[in-house]
Amino acid sequence: RQYTSDAGGNISFKAVPDSVVDLTAYTEGYEALKIRHRAGYRNGPLTFSLKPVFTSCAGEVTSLTDGRPVARALIKIGARATRTSAEGKYALRGIRPGYHQISVFARDYMEAHEISHIGADPQQIINMQLRPLVAADRASEFAADYTNL
């Protein structure tokens, strides 16, 4: 049988006394736990904890207009942060699998934010593109793009 825990992480089921029960507990972002337990072996609830799994992601930050790498861009995923190399590449480790907001900040570029799913695959690549800020003396070149939408 398959059971789903309540909001507090609790499950409840009945087993025949002295029967052997195989339990597997799992959820995204945690290692699966498998145990074999004899029903009635001890009184009270059976308590166990799942060990979190951490993963990593890597990628490249480039300019949207010309595809050039953006050096020294700040990449933030939750409380984790790093800067891109001179080639625009980055890697972040110690991230729990799941949905995260990825934020990128760089001088002379608009900041970018994206929601992405980071899975347990250690080879996950997340590339980002940044739109350059327009200097005041070049604003008229881009004004037509927005008025002709």
Short mmCIF file of N, CA and C in Angstrom, two decimals:
data_model
loop_
_atom_site.label_atom_id
_atom_site.label_comp_id
_atom_site.label_asym_id
_atom_site.label_seq_id
_atom_site.Cartn_x
_atom_site.Cartn_y
_atom_site.Cartn_z
N ARG A 1 0.83 -1.19 0.00
CA ARG A 1 0.00 0.00 0.00
C ARG A 1 0.86 1.24 0.00
N GLN A 2 0.28 2.33 -0.46
CA GLN A 2 0.99 3.60 -0.45
C GLN A 2 0.21 4.59 0.39
N TYR A 3 0.91 5.30 1.26
CA TYR A 3 0.29 6.29 2.13
C TYR A 3 0.96 7.64 1.90
N THR A 4 0.19 8.69 2.14
CA THR A 4 0.73 10.05 2.06
C THR A 4 0.65 10.66 3.44
N SER A 5 1.72 11.30 3.86
CA SER A 5 1.75 11.89 5.20
C SER A 5 0.89 13.14 5.26
N ASP A 6 0.51 13.50 6.49
CA ASP A 6 -0.24 14.75 6.68
C ASP A 6 0.75 15.91 6.68
N ALA A 7 0.26 17.12 6.94
CA ALA A 7 1.11 18.31 6.91
C ALA A 7 2.25 18.24 7.92
N GLY A 8 2.08 17.49 9.00
CA GLY A 8 3.13 17.36 10.01
C GLY A 8 4.10 16.22 9.73
N GLY A 9 3.92 15.52 8.60
CA GLY A 9 4.81 14.42 8.24
C GLY A 9 4.43 13.10 8.89
N ASN A 10 3.22 12.98 9.43
CA ASN A 10 2.79 11.76 10.13
C ASN A 10 1.94 10.88 9.22
N ILE A 11 2.10 9.57 9.39
CA ILE A 11 1.23 8.60 8.73
C ILE A 11 0.72 7.64 9.79
N SER A 12 -0.39 6.99 9.50
CA SER A 12 -0.95 6.03 10.43
C SER A 12 -1.51 4.85 9.64
N PHE A 13 -1.21 3.65 10.10
CA PHE A 13 -1.75 2.44 9.48
C PHE A 13 -1.79 1.34 10.53
N LYS A 14 -2.53 0.30 10.26
CA LYS A 14 -2.66 -0.84 11.18
C LYS A 14 -2.00 -2.04 10.55
N ALA A 15 -1.35 -2.85 11.39
CA ALA A 15 -0.71 -4.08 10.93
C ALA A 15 -1.05 -5.19 11.92
N VAL A 16 -1.05 -6.40 11.43
CA VAL A 16 -1.30 -7.56 12.27
C VAL A 16 -0.12 -7.71 13.24
N PRO A 17 -0.39 -7.90 14.55
CA PRO A 17 0.71 -8.05 15.51
C PRO A 17 1.68 -9.17 15.08
N ASP A 18 2.96 -8.91 15.31
CA ASP A 18 4.07 -9.81 14.97
C ASP A 18 4.30 -9.99 13.48
N SER A 19 3.58 -9.25 12.64
CA SER A 19 3.85 -9.32 11.20
C SER A 19 5.05 -8.41 10.88
N VAL A 20 5.74 -8.73 9.82
CA VAL A 20 6.89 -7.93 9.40
C VAL A 20 6.41 -6.95 8.33
N VAL A 21 6.70 -5.67 8.57
CA VAL A 21 6.26 -4.61 7.66
C VAL A 21 7.50 -3.96 7.05
N ASP A 22 7.53 -3.87 5.74
CA ASP A 22 8.59 -3.15 5.03
C ASP A 22 8.07 -1.75 4.72
N LEU A 23 8.79 -0.74 5.19
CA LEU A 23 8.39 0.65 4.97
C LEU A 23 9.45 1.36 4.12
N THR A 24 8.97 2.15 3.19
CA THR A 24 9.85 3.02 2.41
C THR A 24 9.27 4.42 2.50
N ALA A 25 10.08 5.37 2.94
CA ALA A 25 9.65 6.77 3.03
C ALA A 25 10.51 7.58 2.08
N TYR A 26 9.85 8.43 1.29
CA TYR A 26 10.61 9.26 0.35
C TYR A 26 9.83 10.52 0.02
N THR A 27 10.55 11.54 -0.34
CA THR A 27 10.00 12.77 -0.87
C THR A 27 11.11 13.50 -1.61
N GLU A 28 10.75 14.42 -2.49
CA GLU A 28 11.75 15.13 -3.27
C GLU A 28 12.68 15.91 -2.36
N GLY A 29 13.96 15.82 -2.63
CA GLY A 29 14.95 16.56 -1.86
C GLY A 29 15.52 15.78 -0.68
N TYR A 30 15.09 14.51 -0.52
CA TYR A 30 15.57 13.70 0.60
C TYR A 30 15.92 12.30 0.10
N GLU A 31 16.87 11.66 0.79
CA GLU A 31 17.20 10.28 0.48
C GLU A 31 16.05 9.39 0.91
N ALA A 32 15.77 8.35 0.12
CA ALA A 32 14.73 7.39 0.50
C ALA A 32 15.22 6.59 1.70
N LEU A 33 14.30 6.27 2.59
CA LEU A 33 14.62 5.48 3.78
C LEU A 33 13.81 4.19 3.72
N LYS A 34 14.49 3.05 3.82
CA LYS A 34 13.82 1.76 3.81
C LYS A 34 14.11 1.07 5.14
N ILE A 35 13.03 0.59 5.80
CA ILE A 35 13.21 -0.14 7.05
C ILE A 35 12.26 -1.35 7.06
N ARG A 36 12.66 -2.35 7.84
CA ARG A 36 11.82 -3.52 8.08
C ARG A 36 11.53 -3.52 9.57
N HIS A 37 10.25 -3.60 9.91
CA HIS A 37 9.84 -3.48 11.31
C HIS A 37 8.82 -4.57 11.66
N ARG A 38 8.98 -5.17 12.83
CA ARG A 38 8.02 -6.15 13.31
C ARG A 38 6.93 -5.42 14.07
N ALA A 39 5.70 -5.51 13.59
CA ALA A 39 4.56 -4.83 14.21
C ALA A 39 4.41 -5.30 15.66
N GLY A 40 4.26 -4.36 16.57
CA GLY A 40 4.10 -4.68 17.99
C GLY A 40 5.41 -4.89 18.73
N TYR A 41 6.55 -4.74 18.07
CA TYR A 41 7.85 -4.96 18.70
C TYR A 41 8.07 -4.00 19.86
N ARG A 42 7.60 -2.77 19.69
CA ARG A 42 7.69 -1.79 20.77
C ARG A 42 6.42 -0.96 20.79
N ASN A 43 6.10 -0.44 21.95
CA ASN A 43 4.91 0.39 22.10
C ASN A 43 5.19 1.81 21.64
N GLY A 44 4.17 2.48 21.19
CA GLY A 44 4.30 3.88 20.80
C GLY A 44 4.59 4.03 19.33
N PRO A 45 4.72 5.26 18.90
CA PRO A 45 4.93 5.53 17.47
C PRO A 45 6.34 5.17 17.02
N LEU A 46 6.45 4.84 15.76
CA LEU A 46 7.75 4.59 15.13
C LEU A 46 8.17 5.92 14.51
N THR A 47 9.31 6.45 14.93
CA THR A 47 9.77 7.76 14.47
C THR A 47 11.06 7.60 13.67
N PHE A 48 11.11 8.26 12.52
CA PHE A 48 12.34 8.27 11.73
C PHE A 48 12.46 9.59 10.99
N SER A 49 13.66 9.90 10.55
CA SER A 49 13.94 11.16 9.85
C SER A 49 14.57 10.87 8.50
N LEU A 50 14.24 11.70 7.55
CA LEU A 50 14.84 11.58 6.22
C LEU A 50 16.03 12.53 6.11
N LYS A 51 17.08 12.06 5.46
CA LYS A 51 18.29 12.85 5.29
C LYS A 51 18.17 13.70 4.01
N PRO A 52 18.39 15.03 4.14
CA PRO A 52 18.28 15.87 2.94
C PRO A 52 19.37 15.55 1.91
N VAL A 53 19.00 15.68 0.65
CA VAL A 53 19.94 15.50 -0.45
C VAL A 53 20.26 16.89 -0.98
N PHE A 54 21.50 17.15 -1.25
CA PHE A 54 21.88 18.42 -1.84
C PHE A 54 22.43 18.17 -3.22
N THR A 55 22.18 19.10 -4.11
CA THR A 55 22.61 18.96 -5.49
C THR A 55 23.32 20.23 -5.92
N SER A 56 23.64 20.32 -7.17
CA SER A 56 24.31 21.51 -7.69
C SER A 56 23.76 21.84 -9.07
N CYS A 57 24.06 23.03 -9.51
CA CYS A 57 23.72 23.41 -10.88
C CYS A 57 24.84 24.31 -11.39
N ALA A 58 24.94 24.41 -12.68
CA ALA A 58 25.96 25.23 -13.32
C ALA A 58 25.35 25.85 -14.56
N GLY A 59 26.05 26.79 -15.14
CA GLY A 59 25.55 27.41 -16.36
C GLY A 59 26.41 28.56 -16.80
N GLU A 60 25.84 29.35 -17.68
CA GLU A 60 26.55 30.47 -18.26
C GLU A 60 25.60 31.66 -18.33
N VAL A 61 26.13 32.85 -18.08
CA VAL A 61 25.35 34.08 -18.19
C VAL A 61 25.92 34.86 -19.38
N THR A 62 25.01 35.18 -20.32
CA THR A 62 25.43 35.89 -21.53
C THR A 62 24.55 37.11 -21.76
N SER A 63 25.02 37.99 -22.62
CA SER A 63 24.26 39.17 -23.01
C SER A 63 23.20 38.76 -24.03
N LEU A 64 21.98 39.25 -23.84
CA LEU A 64 20.88 38.93 -24.74
C LEU A 64 21.11 39.48 -26.14
N THR A 65 21.79 40.63 -26.24
CA THR A 65 21.94 41.28 -27.54
C THR A 65 23.03 40.67 -28.42
N ASP A 66 24.15 40.28 -27.83
CA ASP A 66 25.25 39.79 -28.67
C ASP A 66 25.79 38.43 -28.25
N GLY A 67 25.26 37.84 -27.18
CA GLY A 67 25.69 36.50 -26.76
C GLY A 67 27.03 36.44 -26.05
N ARG A 68 27.63 37.61 -25.81
CA ARG A 68 28.93 37.60 -25.12
C ARG A 68 28.75 37.22 -23.66
N PRO A 69 29.75 36.56 -23.05
CA PRO A 69 29.66 36.20 -21.63
C PRO A 69 29.64 37.44 -20.75
N VAL A 70 28.92 37.36 -19.64
CA VAL A 70 28.87 38.46 -18.67
C VAL A 70 29.72 38.04 -17.47
N ALA A 71 30.86 38.70 -17.33
CA ALA A 71 31.79 38.38 -16.24
C ALA A 71 31.34 39.04 -14.94
N ARG A 72 31.62 38.41 -13.82
CA ARG A 72 31.38 38.93 -12.47
C ARG A 72 29.90 39.15 -12.15
N ALA A 73 29.00 38.49 -12.88
CA ALA A 73 27.58 38.58 -12.56
C ALA A 73 27.32 37.82 -11.26
N LEU A 74 26.44 38.32 -10.44
CA LEU A 74 26.08 37.67 -9.18
C LEU A 74 24.88 36.76 -9.42
N ILE A 75 25.04 35.47 -9.11
CA ILE A 75 23.97 34.49 -9.24
C ILE A 75 23.51 34.14 -7.84
N LYS A 76 22.20 34.22 -7.57
CA LYS A 76 21.66 33.87 -6.26
C LYS A 76 20.55 32.84 -6.42
N ILE A 77 20.66 31.78 -5.63
CA ILE A 77 19.61 30.77 -5.53
C ILE A 77 19.38 30.57 -4.04
N GLY A 78 18.27 31.09 -3.54
CA GLY A 78 18.01 31.04 -2.10
C GLY A 78 19.10 31.79 -1.36
N ALA A 79 19.70 31.15 -0.36
CA ALA A 79 20.76 31.77 0.42
C ALA A 79 22.14 31.55 -0.20
N ARG A 80 22.22 30.79 -1.28
CA ARG A 80 23.50 30.49 -1.95
C ARG A 80 23.77 31.55 -3.01
N ALA A 81 25.02 31.92 -3.17
CA ALA A 81 25.39 32.92 -4.18
C ALA A 81 26.81 32.68 -4.67
N THR A 82 27.06 33.10 -5.90
CA THR A 82 28.40 33.03 -6.47
C THR A 82 28.49 34.06 -7.59
N ARG A 83 29.68 34.26 -8.11
CA ARG A 83 29.89 35.17 -9.25
C ARG A 83 30.36 34.37 -10.45
N THR A 84 30.04 34.89 -11.64
CA THR A 84 30.49 34.23 -12.86
C THR A 84 31.96 34.51 -13.09
N SER A 85 32.59 33.60 -13.83
CA SER A 85 33.99 33.75 -14.21
C SER A 85 34.10 34.77 -15.35
N ALA A 86 35.31 35.01 -15.82
CA ALA A 86 35.52 35.90 -16.96
C ALA A 86 34.82 35.38 -18.21
N GLU A 87 34.59 34.05 -18.26
CA GLU A 87 33.89 33.43 -19.40
C GLU A 87 32.38 33.37 -19.18
N GLY A 88 31.88 33.98 -18.08
CA GLY A 88 30.45 34.00 -17.80
C GLY A 88 29.92 32.72 -17.19
N LYS A 89 30.78 31.81 -16.78
CA LYS A 89 30.35 30.52 -16.24
C LYS A 89 30.26 30.56 -14.71
N TYR A 90 29.34 29.74 -14.17
CA TYR A 90 29.17 29.66 -12.72
C TYR A 90 28.82 28.23 -12.33
N ALA A 91 28.97 27.93 -11.04
CA ALA A 91 28.53 26.65 -10.47
C ALA A 91 28.14 26.92 -9.02
N LEU A 92 27.02 26.35 -8.62
CA LEU A 92 26.55 26.47 -7.24
C LEU A 92 26.30 25.08 -6.69
N ARG A 93 26.81 24.82 -5.48
CA ARG A 93 26.62 23.53 -4.83
C ARG A 93 25.82 23.71 -3.55
N GLY A 94 25.33 22.62 -3.00
CA GLY A 94 24.63 22.68 -1.73
C GLY A 94 23.22 23.20 -1.83
N ILE A 95 22.53 22.89 -2.93
CA ILE A 95 21.16 23.35 -3.15
C ILE A 95 20.22 22.16 -2.97
N ARG A 96 19.13 22.37 -2.27
CA ARG A 96 18.12 21.32 -2.14
C ARG A 96 17.35 21.22 -3.44
N PRO A 97 17.08 20.02 -3.92
CA PRO A 97 16.25 19.88 -5.12
C PRO A 97 14.87 20.49 -4.90
N GLY A 98 14.31 21.03 -5.95
CA GLY A 98 12.98 21.64 -5.89
C GLY A 98 12.93 22.88 -6.75
N TYR A 99 11.84 23.62 -6.63
CA TYR A 99 11.68 24.87 -7.38
C TYR A 99 12.37 26.01 -6.65
N HIS A 100 13.14 26.79 -7.38
CA HIS A 100 13.88 27.91 -6.80
C HIS A 100 13.78 29.13 -7.71
N GLN A 101 13.86 30.29 -7.08
CA GLN A 101 14.02 31.52 -7.87
C GLN A 101 15.51 31.73 -8.07
N ILE A 102 15.90 31.89 -9.32
CA ILE A 102 17.30 32.17 -9.68
C ILE A 102 17.35 33.64 -10.06
N SER A 103 18.21 34.39 -9.38
CA SER A 103 18.35 35.82 -9.64
C SER A 103 19.76 36.11 -10.11
N VAL A 104 19.88 36.99 -11.11
CA VAL A 104 21.18 37.36 -11.66
C VAL A 104 21.28 38.87 -11.71
N PHE A 105 22.40 39.39 -11.21
CA PHE A 105 22.65 40.83 -11.17
C PHE A 105 24.03 41.10 -11.76
N ALA A 106 24.13 42.12 -12.61
CA ALA A 106 25.43 42.51 -13.17
C ALA A 106 25.41 43.99 -13.52
N ARG A 107 26.54 44.63 -13.37
CA ARG A 107 26.67 46.05 -13.71
C ARG A 107 26.38 46.24 -15.19
N ASP A 108 25.64 47.28 -15.51
CA ASP A 108 25.27 47.67 -16.87
C ASP A 108 24.26 46.73 -17.52
N TYR A 109 23.60 45.87 -16.71
CA TYR A 109 22.56 44.97 -17.23
C TYR A 109 21.35 45.03 -16.32
N MET A 110 20.17 44.77 -16.89
CA MET A 110 18.96 44.64 -16.08
C MET A 110 19.05 43.34 -15.30
N GLU A 111 18.55 43.35 -14.08
CA GLU A 111 18.55 42.11 -13.31
C GLU A 111 17.55 41.13 -13.93
N ALA A 112 17.80 39.85 -13.71
CA ALA A 112 16.91 38.81 -14.25
C ALA A 112 16.52 37.85 -13.13
N HIS A 113 15.27 37.40 -13.17
CA HIS A 113 14.76 36.45 -12.19
C HIS A 113 14.00 35.37 -12.94
N GLU A 114 14.22 34.13 -12.54
CA GLU A 114 13.56 33.01 -13.20
C GLU A 114 13.26 31.94 -12.16
N ILE A 115 12.10 31.33 -12.26
CA ILE A 115 11.77 30.19 -11.41
C ILE A 115 12.13 28.93 -12.19
N SER A 116 12.93 28.08 -11.58
CA SER A 116 13.38 26.88 -12.28
C SER A 116 13.37 25.70 -11.31
N HIS A 117 13.13 24.51 -11.85
CA HIS A 117 13.19 23.30 -11.04
C HIS A 117 14.61 22.76 -11.09
N ILE A 118 15.20 22.59 -9.94
CA ILE A 118 16.53 22.02 -9.83
C ILE A 118 16.35 20.61 -9.28
N GLY A 119 16.66 19.63 -10.10
CA GLY A 119 16.49 18.23 -9.71
C GLY A 119 17.73 17.68 -9.05
N ALA A 120 17.71 16.39 -8.79
CA ALA A 120 18.84 15.73 -8.13
C ALA A 120 19.97 15.44 -9.10
N ASP A 121 19.76 15.67 -10.39
CA ASP A 121 20.80 15.42 -11.39
C ASP A 121 21.95 16.39 -11.19
N PRO A 122 23.16 15.90 -10.92
CA PRO A 122 24.29 16.80 -10.66
C PRO A 122 24.80 17.54 -11.89
N GLN A 123 24.34 17.16 -13.07
CA GLN A 123 24.80 17.80 -14.30
C GLN A 123 23.82 18.85 -14.82
N GLN A 124 22.91 19.35 -13.99
CA GLN A 124 21.89 20.29 -14.46
C GLN A 124 22.53 21.62 -14.88
N ILE A 125 22.15 22.07 -16.07
CA ILE A 125 22.67 23.32 -16.64
C ILE A 125 21.53 24.33 -16.69
N ILE A 126 21.77 25.51 -16.14
CA ILE A 126 20.80 26.61 -16.21
C ILE A 126 21.54 27.83 -16.74
N ASN A 127 21.26 28.17 -18.00
CA ASN A 127 21.87 29.34 -18.63
C ASN A 127 20.91 30.52 -18.51
N MET A 128 21.47 31.69 -18.34
CA MET A 128 20.67 32.92 -18.21
C MET A 128 21.19 33.96 -19.19
N GLN A 129 20.28 34.81 -19.68
CA GLN A 129 20.65 35.93 -20.54
C GLN A 129 20.21 37.22 -19.88
N LEU A 130 21.09 38.23 -19.95
CA LEU A 130 20.78 39.53 -19.38
C LEU A 130 20.63 40.57 -20.48
N ARG A 131 19.66 41.45 -20.29
CA ARG A 131 19.43 42.55 -21.23
C ARG A 131 20.28 43.74 -20.80
N PRO A 132 21.12 44.27 -21.70
CA PRO A 132 21.93 45.44 -21.33
C PRO A 132 21.08 46.67 -21.05
N LEU A 133 21.54 47.51 -20.13
CA LEU A 133 20.89 48.80 -19.89
C LEU A 133 21.20 49.70 -21.08
N VAL A 134 20.29 50.58 -21.40
CA VAL A 134 20.47 51.48 -22.53
C VAL A 134 20.96 52.81 -22.00
N ALA A 135 22.08 53.29 -22.54
CA ALA A 135 22.61 54.59 -22.15
C ALA A 135 21.68 55.69 -22.65
N ALA A 136 21.60 56.80 -21.94
CA ALA A 136 20.68 57.89 -22.28
C ALA A 136 20.93 58.41 -23.69
N ASP A 137 22.19 58.45 -24.13
CA ASP A 137 22.49 58.98 -25.46
C ASP A 137 22.10 58.00 -26.58
N ARG A 138 21.76 56.75 -26.24
CA ARG A 138 21.35 55.77 -27.25
C ARG A 138 19.87 55.40 -27.13
N ALA A 139 19.15 56.04 -26.23
CA ALA A 139 17.75 55.68 -25.97
C ALA A 139 16.88 55.84 -27.22
N SER A 140 17.15 56.84 -28.05
CA SER A 140 16.31 57.05 -29.23
C SER A 140 16.42 55.88 -30.22
N GLU A 141 17.55 55.16 -30.23
CA GLU A 141 17.71 54.01 -31.11
C GLU A 141 16.72 52.90 -30.76
N PHE A 142 16.39 52.79 -29.49
CA PHE A 142 15.53 51.71 -29.03
C PHE A 142 14.07 52.13 -28.86
N ALA A 143 13.78 53.40 -28.90
CA ALA A 143 12.41 53.88 -28.68
C ALA A 143 11.46 53.34 -29.73
N ALA A 144 11.87 53.24 -30.96
CA ALA A 144 11.02 52.75 -32.03
C ALA A 144 10.61 51.31 -31.78
N ASP A 145 11.49 50.51 -31.18
CA ASP A 145 11.17 49.11 -30.91
C ASP A 145 9.96 48.98 -29.98
N TYR A 146 9.82 49.91 -29.06
CA TYR A 146 8.73 49.81 -28.08
C TYR A 146 7.46 50.50 -28.56
N THR A 147 7.56 51.45 -29.46
CA THR A 147 6.36 52.14 -29.94
C THR A 147 5.68 51.35 -31.06
N ASN A 148 6.39 50.45 -31.70
CA ASN A 148 5.83 49.68 -32.81
C ASN A 148 5.37 48.29 -32.41
N LEU A 149 5.08 48.09 -31.14
CA LEU A 149 4.66 46.75 -30.67
C LEU A 149 3.26 46.44 -31.07
#
